Every structure is written in structure tokens, then in C-alpha cells.
PDB file of C-alpha atoms in Angstrom:
ATOM      1  CA  MET A   1      71.443 -61.245 -32.917  1.00 72.00           C
ATOM      2  CA  GLN A   2      70.653 -64.861 -32.128  1.00 79.00           C
ATOM      3  CA  TYR A   3      67.532 -65.566 -30.072  1.00 81.00           C
ATOM      4  CA  SER A   4      66.718 -68.772 -28.254  1.00 85.00           C
ATOM      5  CA  ILE A   5      62.959 -68.478 -27.909  1.00 92.00           C
ATOM      6  CA  THR A   6      60.892 -71.232 -26.313  1.00 93.00           C
ATOM      7  CA  GLU A   7      57.373 -71.933 -27.518  1.00 94.00           C
ATOM      8  CA  SER A   8      55.955 -70.356 -24.356  1.00 96.00           C
ATOM      9  CA  GLU A   9      58.071 -67.230 -24.793  1.00 96.00           C
ATOM     10  CA  GLN A  10      56.965 -67.016 -28.416  1.00 96.00           C
ATOM     11  CA  LEU A  11      53.319 -66.930 -27.305  1.00 97.00           C
ATOM     12  CA  ILE A  12      54.070 -63.970 -25.030  1.00 98.00           C
ATOM     13  CA  LEU A  13      56.085 -62.206 -27.717  1.00 98.00           C
ATOM     14  CA  GLN A  14      53.256 -62.750 -30.209  1.00 97.00           C
ATOM     15  CA  GLN A  15      50.879 -60.952 -27.840  1.00 98.00           C
ATOM     16  CA  LEU A  16      53.328 -58.066 -27.505  1.00 98.00           C
ATOM     17  CA  TRP A  17      53.935 -57.855 -31.268  1.00 98.00           C
ATOM     18  CA  ASN A  18      50.210 -57.871 -31.946  1.00 97.00           C
ATOM     19  CA  ASN A  19      49.191 -55.451 -29.202  1.00 97.00           C
ATOM     20  CA  GLY A  20      52.232 -53.343 -28.382  1.00 96.00           C
ATOM     21  CA  SER A  21      53.028 -52.613 -24.746  1.00 97.00           C
ATOM     22  CA  MET A  22      51.030 -54.742 -22.282  1.00 98.00           C
ATOM     23  CA  THR A  23      50.729 -55.206 -18.526  1.00 98.00           C
ATOM     24  CA  VAL A  24      50.935 -58.603 -16.846  1.00 98.00           C
ATOM     25  CA  MET A  25      47.159 -58.640 -16.398  1.00 97.00           C
ATOM     26  CA  GLN A  26      46.620 -57.796 -20.075  1.00 98.00           C
ATOM     27  CA  LEU A  27      48.915 -60.703 -20.969  1.00 98.00           C
ATOM     28  CA  VAL A  28      47.005 -63.021 -18.612  1.00 97.00           C
ATOM     29  CA  GLU A  29      43.766 -62.015 -20.307  1.00 97.00           C
ATOM     30  CA  GLY A  30      45.211 -62.228 -23.830  1.00 97.00           C
ATOM     31  CA  LEU A  31      46.627 -65.706 -23.223  1.00 97.00           C
ATOM     32  CA  SER A  32      43.808 -67.064 -21.056  1.00 95.00           C
ATOM     33  CA  GLU A  33      42.015 -69.075 -23.743  1.00 92.00           C
ATOM     34  CA  SER A  34      45.091 -70.643 -25.294  1.00 94.00           C
ATOM     35  CA  THR A  35      47.244 -71.293 -22.203  1.00 96.00           C
ATOM     36  CA  HIS A  36      45.317 -70.876 -18.933  1.00 92.00           C
ATOM     37  CA  TRP A  37      48.566 -69.617 -17.385  1.00 96.00           C
ATOM     38  CA  SER A  38      48.361 -67.928 -14.018  1.00 96.00           C
ATOM     39  CA  LYS A  39      49.580 -64.422 -13.358  1.00 97.00           C
ATOM     40  CA  HIS A  40      52.561 -65.910 -11.495  1.00 97.00           C
ATOM     41  CA  ALA A  41      53.494 -68.161 -14.420  1.00 97.00           C
ATOM     42  CA  ILE A  42      53.510 -65.190 -16.796  1.00 98.00           C
ATOM     43  CA  ILE A  43      55.589 -63.145 -14.353  1.00 98.00           C
ATOM     44  CA  SER A  44      58.125 -66.020 -14.240  1.00 97.00           C
ATOM     45  CA  PHE A  45      58.274 -66.147 -18.037  1.00 98.00           C
ATOM     46  CA  LEU A  46      58.724 -62.370 -18.213  1.00 98.00           C
ATOM     47  CA  LYS A  47      61.585 -62.409 -15.689  1.00 98.00           C
ATOM     48  CA  ARG A  48      63.378 -65.072 -17.725  1.00 97.00           C
ATOM     49  CA  MET A  49      62.700 -63.100 -20.915  1.00 97.00           C
ATOM     50  CA  GLU A  50      64.105 -59.928 -19.321  1.00 97.00           C
ATOM     51  CA  GLU A  51      67.329 -61.834 -18.571  1.00 95.00           C
ATOM     52  CA  LYS A  52      67.455 -62.970 -22.205  1.00 94.00           C
ATOM     53  CA  HIS A  53      66.816 -59.368 -23.353  1.00 95.00           C
ATOM     54  CA  THR A  54      63.720 -60.343 -25.331  1.00 96.00           C
ATOM     55  CA  VAL A  55      61.360 -58.116 -23.335  1.00 98.00           C
ATOM     56  CA  THR A  56      61.740 -54.811 -21.606  1.00 98.00           C
ATOM     57  CA  TYR A  57      59.370 -52.795 -19.483  1.00 98.00           C
ATOM     58  CA  GLU A  58      58.515 -49.259 -18.597  1.00 98.00           C
ATOM     59  CA  VAL A  59      56.967 -48.390 -15.237  1.00 97.00           C
ATOM     60  CA  GLN A  60      53.876 -46.212 -15.437  1.00 96.00           C
ATOM     61  CA  GLY A  61      52.603 -45.394 -11.976  1.00 96.00           C
ATOM     62  CA  ARG A  62      52.995 -48.708 -10.151  1.00 95.00           C
ATOM     63  CA  THR A  63      52.464 -50.881 -13.213  1.00 97.00           C
ATOM     64  CA  LYS A  64      55.028 -52.406 -15.545  1.00 98.00           C
ATOM     65  CA  HIS A  65      54.214 -52.210 -19.245  1.00 98.00           C
ATOM     66  CA  TYR A  66      56.119 -54.886 -21.161  1.00 98.00           C
ATOM     67  CA  SER A  67      57.306 -54.620 -24.759  1.00 98.00           C
ATOM     68  CA  ALA A  68      59.073 -57.025 -27.091  1.00 98.00           C
ATOM     69  CA  VAL A  69      62.710 -56.160 -27.763  1.00 97.00           C
ATOM     70  CA  PRO A  70      63.292 -58.028 -31.029  1.00 95.00           C
ATOM     71  CA  ARG A  71      61.122 -57.426 -34.047  1.00 95.00           C
ATOM     72  CA  GLU A  72      58.986 -60.366 -35.076  1.00 95.00           C
ATOM     73  CA  SER A  73      60.858 -60.669 -38.366  1.00 94.00           C
ATOM     74  CA  GLU A  74      64.194 -60.983 -36.504  1.00 94.00           C
ATOM     75  CA  VAL A  75      62.938 -63.910 -34.433  1.00 93.00           C
ATOM     76  CA  VAL A  76      61.286 -65.625 -37.407  1.00 92.00           C
ATOM     77  CA  VAL A  77      64.418 -65.377 -39.559  1.00 92.00           C
ATOM     78  CA  ASP A  78      66.669 -66.471 -36.693  1.00 90.00           C
ATOM     79  CA  SER A  79      64.441 -69.463 -35.883  1.00 89.00           C
ATOM     80  CA  ALA A  80      64.161 -70.498 -39.533  1.00 91.00           C
ATOM     81  CA  ARG A  81      67.932 -70.224 -39.954  1.00 92.00           C
ATOM     82  CA  SER A  82      68.432 -72.370 -36.851  1.00 90.00           C
ATOM     83  CA  VAL A  83      66.123 -75.119 -38.172  1.00 91.00           C
ATOM     84  CA  LEU A  84      67.755 -74.988 -41.606  1.00 95.00           C
ATOM     85  CA  ASN A  85      71.231 -75.290 -40.105  1.00 94.00           C
ATOM     86  CA  ARG A  86      70.332 -77.982 -37.597  1.00 93.00           C
ATOM     87  CA  PHE A  87      68.344 -80.285 -39.868  1.00 95.00           C
ATOM     88  CA  PHE A  88      69.249 -79.396 -43.442  1.00 96.00           C
ATOM     89  CA  GLY A  89      72.856 -78.213 -43.380  1.00 95.00           C
ATOM     90  CA  GLY A  90      71.705 -74.663 -44.061  1.00 94.00           C
ATOM     91  CA  LYS A  91      70.228 -75.647 -47.435  1.00 95.00           C
ATOM     92  CA  ILE A  92      66.658 -74.559 -48.097  1.00 92.00           C
ATOM     93  CA  ASP A  93      66.452 -76.786 -51.169  1.00 92.00           C
ATOM     94  CA  LYS A  94      67.087 -79.807 -48.940  1.00 94.00           C
ATOM     95  CA  MET A  95      64.197 -78.787 -46.719  1.00 93.00           C
ATOM     96  CA  VAL A  96      61.845 -78.378 -49.665  1.00 93.00           C
ATOM     97  CA  LEU A  97      62.974 -81.740 -51.066  1.00 93.00           C
ATOM     98  CA  TYR A  98      62.251 -83.489 -47.767  1.00 92.00           C
ATOM     99  CA  MET A  99      58.825 -81.861 -47.607  1.00 93.00           C
ATOM    100  CA  ALA A 100      58.072 -82.849 -51.191  1.00 92.00           C
ATOM    101  CA  GLU A 101      59.216 -86.436 -50.682  1.00 94.00           C
ATOM    102  CA  ALA A 102      57.045 -86.680 -47.579  1.00 94.00           C
ATOM    103  CA  LYS A 103      54.128 -85.383 -49.672  1.00 94.00           C
ATOM    104  CA  GLN A 104      53.775 -82.350 -47.408  1.00 92.00           C
ATOM    105  CA  LEU A 105      53.567 -79.804 -50.239  1.00 93.00           C
ATOM    106  CA  THR A 106      50.211 -79.045 -51.797  1.00 94.00           C
ATOM    107  CA  ASP A 107      49.800 -77.975 -55.407  1.00 94.00           C
ATOM    108  CA  GLN A 108      49.241 -74.447 -54.072  1.00 95.00           C
ATOM    109  CA  ASP A 109      52.535 -74.629 -52.128  1.00 94.00           C
ATOM    110  CA  VAL A 110      54.369 -75.607 -55.326  1.00 94.00           C
ATOM    111  CA  ASP A 111      52.681 -72.803 -57.285  1.00 95.00           C
ATOM    112  CA  ASP A 112      53.636 -70.344 -54.531  1.00 95.00           C
ATOM    113  CA  LEU A 113      57.257 -71.544 -54.636  1.00 94.00           C
ATOM    114  CA  TYR A 114      57.404 -71.086 -58.410  1.00 94.00           C
ATOM    115  CA  ALA A 115      55.944 -67.581 -58.063  1.00 96.00           C
ATOM    116  CA  LEU A 116      58.466 -66.723 -55.347  1.00 94.00           C
ATOM    117  CA  VAL A 117      61.409 -67.977 -57.418  1.00 93.00           C
ATOM    118  CA  ASP A 118      60.185 -66.011 -60.444  1.00 93.00           C
ATOM    119  CA  LYS A 119      59.835 -62.868 -58.312  1.00 94.00           C
ATOM    120  CA  LEU A 120      63.319 -63.279 -56.821  1.00 93.00           C
ATOM    121  CA  LYS A 121      64.830 -63.825 -60.254  1.00 92.00           C
ATOM    122  CA  GLU A 122      63.097 -60.712 -61.574  1.00 91.00           C
ATOM    123  CA  GLU A 123      64.282 -58.628 -58.622  1.00 90.00           C
ATOM    124  CA  GLY A 124      67.821 -59.902 -59.180  1.00 84.00           C
ATOM    125  CA  ARG A 125      67.771 -58.576 -62.725  1.00 74.00           C
ATOM    126  CA  LYS A 126      66.944 -55.040 -61.619  1.00 72.00           C
TER     127      LYS A 126
END
């Protein structure tokens, strides 16, 4: 499934992925240092996210407990694929080349890429 997640929605989803089911007040508290969003702002985000089917809730007593619908890995892969398609024609090697040419890759990044390629090649042989 394709997700169109805003940065603000991602912050809420991150809280839900990290903590499981949460109430609005728990979200307000969990996001207070990084966002200073009001309870009403978070409720507005959650309503929009319900419409997009990225959160769901369960009522316990009089309180809604919100949960993330997609798994974190689904959103990460979908977002990465979207960036690759939009900016690099779907080619990961193009992205790495741009990063290298802009001197954005450290020696450790390059070593990690070599290790990843070696691992993928080895797994392909099995």
C-alpha cells in the first residue's frame, strides 16, 4: 500500500510505533519537548490520519487508544521508494552517486555499502 505521510504525521506514528497504543494525552506528553503541539492540534492530526487509514483507535471506557495501522518498515520502504522514483528515476545507484559527488558519504558509509553489497551477493548465492 502507498502511504502519503507528512512529517508531522510521521512524528505521531513514531510515538505509536515506539510505545504501542496511546491516548491523546500520552501523545501530547510524548511529543511535548519536540513539538509543543496542543491537545487540539494532535486531535486534528489524528482525525486526518484516521481518514488516511494510518491510525486506528479502540475505545476503552471513555478514552480512545490510538494505534498505528502500517508497520514502520512499510512506511520507510514506501517513502524511500517515492524519493528514489521522484528524484533518481528509481535507481539507487544514481542516488548513491549524487551523494558521493556531493561529498556526503563518509568513509564509514562507503565501508557499510561494501559490506551490504557483499552480504547481498552472498545471500543471492544461497
